[in-house]
């Protein structure tokens, strides 16, 4: 499948948070496999740069919480990061999982026929560099798949991504949606707005949709809330509870 044009929305309505939600260690290939086994067709992940500018998956600025290592990711070459165990903290069953490169993730998405939302998650002071490199690699790695949806809380990172890979769709991330969301999204030519479901209302969802934007809500773990958001017109729901809110949840 060739990459989709930026003004289309080829993505499913349920997205697995950080790969496999709460059923697998976050941002690992095992997470993607777990979601795929449950029938999910899209996952979200966090991408950042190692000290030697390898794009790999990690949410935090340090490796401490989700591995047996210690220290700032930005100060570590990827060879050192790859040697860490990123699965045993979650469960002995996942011992030996690593923090994969974006290249490895692209291969797994192709194998599993999964779409992806890549959140650009720069370490402090590396916003522009991270946005440029992540987007540039994503454009190449997913050239024969559904275009990855790029998102970030960092305006600078997403602006750099837009310059590096203008044909990839972009979504600006917010916790609470600010008053100038229209201007920010328009200046980055975003196709979507991503926001915490806790700060969404039916009125705000209607305004976002009226502005011509798609809307992704995170992190929705209660089935009743997911149904409510769908009734309001939310296009995609990112969830940790892929066991409760599965691939066909909103169609049931």
Tab-separated table of C-alpha atoms in Angstrom:
chain	number	residue	atom	x	y	z
A	1	UNK	CA	0.000	0.000	0.000
A	2	UNK	CA	1.377	3.394	-0.912
A	3	UNK	CA	1.473	6.302	1.512
A	4	UNK	CA	-1.787	8.164	1.868
A	5	UNK	CA	-2.162	11.841	1.105
A	6	UNK	CA	-2.014	14.145	4.141
A	7	UNK	CA	-5.703	15.094	3.870
A	8	UNK	CA	-6.973	11.538	4.226
A	9	UNK	CA	-7.547	9.473	7.355
A	10	UNK	CA	-6.806	5.808	6.662
A	11	UNK	CA	-6.534	4.833	10.325
A	12	UNK	CA	-8.668	2.516	12.478
A	13	UNK	CA	-10.673	3.865	15.403
A	14	UNK	CA	-8.846	1.977	18.168
A	15	UNK	CA	-5.128	2.573	18.776
A	16	UNK	CA	-2.979	0.571	21.210
A	17	UNK	CA	-1.121	2.954	23.546
A	18	UNK	CA	2.670	2.487	23.475
A	19	UNK	CA	2.343	-0.709	21.497
A	20	UNK	CA	0.404	-3.083	23.723
A	21	UNK	CA	-1.228	-0.956	26.380
A	22	UNK	CA	-1.059	-2.515	29.833
A	23	UNK	CA	-0.688	-6.063	28.507
A	24	UNK	CA	3.005	-5.829	27.521
A	25	UNK	CA	6.062	-3.705	28.278
A	26	UNK	CA	5.614	-0.346	26.621
A	27	UNK	CA	7.395	0.622	23.414
A	28	UNK	CA	8.620	-2.897	22.646
A	29	UNK	CA	8.060	-5.234	19.717
A	30	UNK	CA	6.322	-7.585	22.140
A	31	UNK	CA	3.757	-4.835	22.668
A	32	UNK	CA	3.025	-4.604	18.958
A	33	UNK	CA	2.716	-8.394	18.794
A	34	UNK	CA	0.304	-8.401	21.723
A	35	UNK	CA	-1.956	-5.823	20.113
A	36	UNK	CA	-1.872	-7.630	16.788
A	37	UNK	CA	-2.887	-10.932	18.406
A	38	UNK	CA	-5.973	-9.174	19.781
A	39	UNK	CA	-6.867	-7.927	16.319
A	40	UNK	CA	-5.755	-4.313	16.673
A	41	UNK	CA	-4.643	-2.676	13.450
A	42	UNK	CA	-2.846	0.377	14.810
A	43	UNK	CA	-0.457	1.204	17.628
A	44	UNK	CA	1.048	4.376	19.066
A	45	UNK	CA	4.678	4.613	20.164
A	46	UNK	CA	7.238	7.153	21.392
A	47	UNK	CA	10.350	7.853	19.319
A	48	UNK	CA	13.500	9.704	20.356
A	49	UNK	CA	17.220	9.880	19.579
A	50	UNK	CA	20.162	8.125	21.193
A	51	UNK	CA	23.450	9.973	21.638
A	52	UNK	CA	24.532	8.770	18.195
A	53	UNK	CA	21.225	9.819	16.607
A	54	UNK	CA	19.660	6.394	16.231
A	55	UNK	CA	15.854	6.628	16.380
A	56	UNK	CA	14.494	4.198	18.962
A	57	UNK	CA	11.421	3.747	21.154
A	58	UNK	CA	11.279	5.202	24.668
A	59	UNK	CA	8.833	7.480	26.464
A	60	UNK	CA	10.958	8.912	29.273
A	61	UNK	CA	14.102	11.019	29.104
A	62	UNK	CA	15.918	8.347	31.125
A	63	UNK	CA	16.021	4.572	30.753
A	64	UNK	CA	15.485	3.945	34.483
A	65	UNK	CA	11.730	3.274	34.678
A	66	UNK	CA	11.395	0.801	31.814
A	67	UNK	CA	14.712	-1.055	31.799
A	68	UNK	CA	17.475	-2.379	34.018
A	69	UNK	CA	19.661	0.564	33.059
A	70	UNK	CA	20.242	4.022	34.479
A	71	UNK	CA	20.836	7.437	32.995
A	72	UNK	CA	19.760	9.883	30.335
A	73	UNK	CA	18.937	8.327	26.986
A	74	UNK	CA	20.396	11.319	25.145
A	75	UNK	CA	23.805	10.535	26.652
A	76	UNK	CA	23.845	6.860	25.629
A	77	UNK	CA	24.816	5.397	22.243
A	78	UNK	CA	22.220	3.032	20.867
A	79	UNK	CA	24.538	0.033	21.242
A	80	UNK	CA	24.375	0.542	25.019
A	81	UNK	CA	20.613	1.097	24.964
A	82	UNK	CA	20.033	-2.041	22.891
A	83	UNK	CA	21.879	-4.127	25.484
A	84	UNK	CA	19.398	-3.185	28.239
A	85	UNK	CA	16.510	-5.413	29.289
A	86	UNK	CA	13.303	-3.461	28.642
A	87	UNK	CA	10.891	-6.280	29.469
A	88	UNK	CA	11.755	-7.867	32.820
A	89	UNK	CA	10.493	-4.851	34.796
A	90	UNK	CA	7.036	-5.610	33.446
A	91	UNK	CA	7.050	-9.390	33.785
A	92	UNK	CA	9.586	-12.231	33.717
A	93	UNK	CA	7.718	-13.488	30.651
A	94	UNK	CA	9.064	-10.485	28.732
A	95	UNK	CA	12.666	-10.669	29.931
A	96	UNK	CA	15.116	-9.843	27.168
A	97	UNK	CA	12.895	-7.403	25.288
A	98	UNK	CA	14.843	-4.417	24.011
A	99	UNK	CA	14.083	-0.830	23.091
A	100	UNK	CA	13.733	-1.289	19.324
A	101	UNK	CA	14.877	1.019	16.576
A	102	UNK	CA	12.297	2.711	14.396
A	103	UNK	CA	13.572	0.535	11.560
A	104	UNK	CA	12.702	-2.630	13.501
A	105	UNK	CA	9.259	-1.225	14.263
A	106	UNK	CA	8.615	-0.544	10.579
A	107	UNK	CA	9.426	-4.147	9.759
A	108	UNK	CA	7.113	-5.414	12.486
A	109	UNK	CA	4.275	-3.162	11.305
A	110	UNK	CA	4.688	-4.555	7.801
A	111	UNK	CA	4.639	-8.122	9.106
A	112	UNK	CA	1.592	-7.481	11.283
A	113	UNK	CA	-0.216	-5.230	8.786
A	114	UNK	CA	-0.502	-2.506	11.416
A	115	UNK	CA	-0.658	1.255	11.023
A	116	UNK	CA	1.249	3.468	13.437
A	117	UNK	CA	1.097	6.796	15.241
A	118	UNK	CA	4.679	7.868	15.952
A	119	UNK	CA	4.839	10.379	18.776
A	120	UNK	CA	8.021	12.407	18.423
A	121	UNK	CA	9.320	12.567	21.995
A	122	UNK	CA	12.514	14.653	22.028
A	123	UNK	CA	14.913	14.663	24.923
A	124	UNK	CA	15.472	18.140	26.405
A	125	UNK	CA	17.047	20.542	23.912
A	126	UNK	CA	16.750	18.165	20.949
A	127	UNK	CA	13.322	19.125	19.594
A	128	UNK	CA	14.265	20.259	16.102
A	129	UNK	CA	16.887	17.574	15.541
A	130	UNK	CA	14.549	14.818	16.714
A	131	UNK	CA	11.624	15.998	14.623
A	132	UNK	CA	13.771	16.199	11.498
A	133	UNK	CA	15.428	12.790	11.875
A	134	UNK	CA	12.335	10.877	12.998
A	135	UNK	CA	10.234	12.242	10.140
A	136	UNK	CA	12.945	11.698	7.558
A	137	UNK	CA	13.390	8.083	8.577
A	138	UNK	CA	9.655	7.449	8.853
A	139	UNK	CA	9.094	8.672	5.302
A	140	UNK	CA	11.582	6.128	3.996
A	141	UNK	CA	10.777	3.208	6.293
A	142	UNK	CA	7.015	3.346	5.695
A	143	UNK	CA	7.146	4.202	1.994
A	144	UNK	CA	5.366	0.946	1.063
A	145	UNK	CA	2.897	1.008	3.974
A	146	UNK	CA	0.098	3.245	5.190
A	147	UNK	CA	1.715	6.575	6.011
A	148	UNK	CA	2.637	6.894	9.688
A	149	UNK	CA	0.742	9.565	11.597
A	150	UNK	CA	3.321	11.833	13.244
A	151	UNK	CA	2.424	13.669	16.430
A	152	UNK	CA	4.163	15.604	19.176
A	153	UNK	CA	3.582	17.880	22.129
A	154	UNK	CA	6.584	19.844	20.844
A	155	UNK	CA	5.604	22.455	18.281
A	156	UNK	CA	9.264	22.831	17.259
A	157	UNK	CA	9.665	19.087	16.722
A	158	UNK	CA	6.519	18.861	14.622
A	159	UNK	CA	7.559	21.907	12.588
A	160	UNK	CA	10.898	20.251	11.846
A	161	UNK	CA	9.052	17.054	10.908
A	162	UNK	CA	6.854	19.016	8.511
A	163	UNK	CA	9.929	20.442	6.784
A	164	UNK	CA	11.689	17.077	6.578
A	165	UNK	CA	8.704	15.024	5.414
A	166	UNK	CA	5.905	17.352	4.290
A	167	UNK	CA	3.817	14.526	2.809
A	168	UNK	CA	3.457	12.663	6.098
A	169	UNK	CA	0.288	13.494	8.057
A	170	UNK	CA	0.742	15.356	11.329
A	171	UNK	CA	-1.247	15.799	14.528
A	172	UNK	CA	-0.491	18.315	17.282
A	173	UNK	CA	-0.708	16.902	20.795
A	174	UNK	CA	-2.216	18.726	23.756
A	175	UNK	CA	-3.173	17.835	27.290
A	176	UNK	CA	-5.868	20.494	27.551
A	177	UNK	CA	-6.674	22.104	24.196
A	178	UNK	CA	-5.515	25.767	24.236
A	179	UNK	CA	-7.544	28.695	22.896
A	180	UNK	CA	-5.271	29.069	19.839
A	181	UNK	CA	-5.495	25.427	18.727
A	182	UNK	CA	-6.834	26.435	15.305
A	183	UNK	CA	-3.882	28.700	14.585
A	184	UNK	CA	-1.287	26.210	15.837
A	185	UNK	CA	-2.716	23.319	13.835
A	186	UNK	CA	-3.106	25.438	10.716
A	187	UNK	CA	0.452	26.746	10.855
A	188	UNK	CA	1.744	23.152	10.863
A	189	UNK	CA	-0.776	21.982	8.242
A	190	UNK	CA	-1.976	19.336	10.670
A	191	UNK	CA	-4.617	16.819	9.657
A	192	UNK	CA	-5.501	16.018	13.269
A	193	UNK	CA	-5.571	17.260	16.824
A	194	UNK	CA	-4.719	14.852	19.664
A	195	UNK	CA	-5.885	15.606	23.197
A	196	UNK	CA	-6.502	14.071	26.595
A	197	UNK	CA	-10.056	12.788	26.710
A	198	UNK	CA	-10.403	14.312	30.188
A	199	UNK	CA	-10.423	17.789	28.669
A	200	UNK	CA	-12.813	17.073	25.809
A	201	UNK	CA	-16.481	18.001	25.635
A	202	UNK	CA	-19.108	17.459	22.977
A	203	UNK	CA	-18.910	21.174	22.119
A	204	UNK	CA	-15.124	21.159	21.712
A	205	UNK	CA	-15.196	17.997	19.608
A	206	UNK	CA	-17.764	19.640	17.331
A	207	UNK	CA	-15.544	22.722	16.975
A	208	UNK	CA	-12.492	20.631	16.071
A	209	UNK	CA	-14.460	18.682	13.507
A	210	UNK	CA	-15.953	21.861	12.059
A	211	UNK	CA	-12.404	23.155	11.562
A	212	UNK	CA	-11.750	20.214	9.251
A	213	UNK	CA	-9.491	18.322	11.639
A	214	UNK	CA	-9.608	14.700	12.694
A	215	UNK	CA	-9.494	14.064	16.435
A	216	UNK	CA	-7.630	11.436	18.455
A	217	UNK	CA	-8.402	11.135	22.171
A	218	UNK	CA	-5.993	9.606	24.684
A	219	UNK	CA	-5.766	7.590	26.984
A	220	UNK	CA	-9.281	6.116	27.138
A	221	UNK	CA	-9.567	3.022	29.318
A	222	UNK	CA	-13.266	2.952	30.255
A	223	UNK	CA	-15.640	1.377	27.694
A	224	UNK	CA	-18.508	3.767	28.509
A	225	UNK	CA	-16.253	6.778	27.974
A	226	UNK	CA	-15.008	5.360	24.688
A	227	UNK	CA	-18.594	4.997	23.450
A	228	UNK	CA	-19.416	8.544	24.527
A	229	UNK	CA	-16.428	9.976	22.689
A	230	UNK	CA	-17.377	8.021	19.582
A	231	UNK	CA	-20.905	9.472	19.734
A	232	UNK	CA	-19.394	12.953	19.891
A	233	UNK	CA	-17.465	12.290	16.685
A	234	UNK	CA	-13.959	11.464	17.936
A	235	UNK	CA	-12.165	9.647	15.108
A	236	UNK	CA	-9.667	7.551	17.053
A	237	UNK	CA	-9.251	6.425	20.639
A	238	UNK	CA	-5.858	5.530	22.095
A	239	UNK	CA	-6.162	3.032	24.944
A	240	UNK	CA	-4.084	1.076	27.447
A	241	UNK	CA	-6.897	-1.433	27.918
A	242	UNK	CA	-6.719	-3.185	24.593
A	243	UNK	CA	-8.257	-6.189	26.311
A	244	UNK	CA	-11.427	-4.198	27.095
A	245	UNK	CA	-11.469	-1.835	24.126
A	246	UNK	CA	-10.445	-4.106	21.289
A	247	UNK	CA	-10.319	-3.851	17.539
A	248	UNK	CA	-14.066	-4.140	16.990
A	249	UNK	CA	-15.217	-2.439	20.186
A	250	UNK	CA	-16.981	0.565	18.702
A	251	UNK	CA	-18.675	-1.555	16.056
A	252	UNK	CA	-20.237	-3.821	18.684
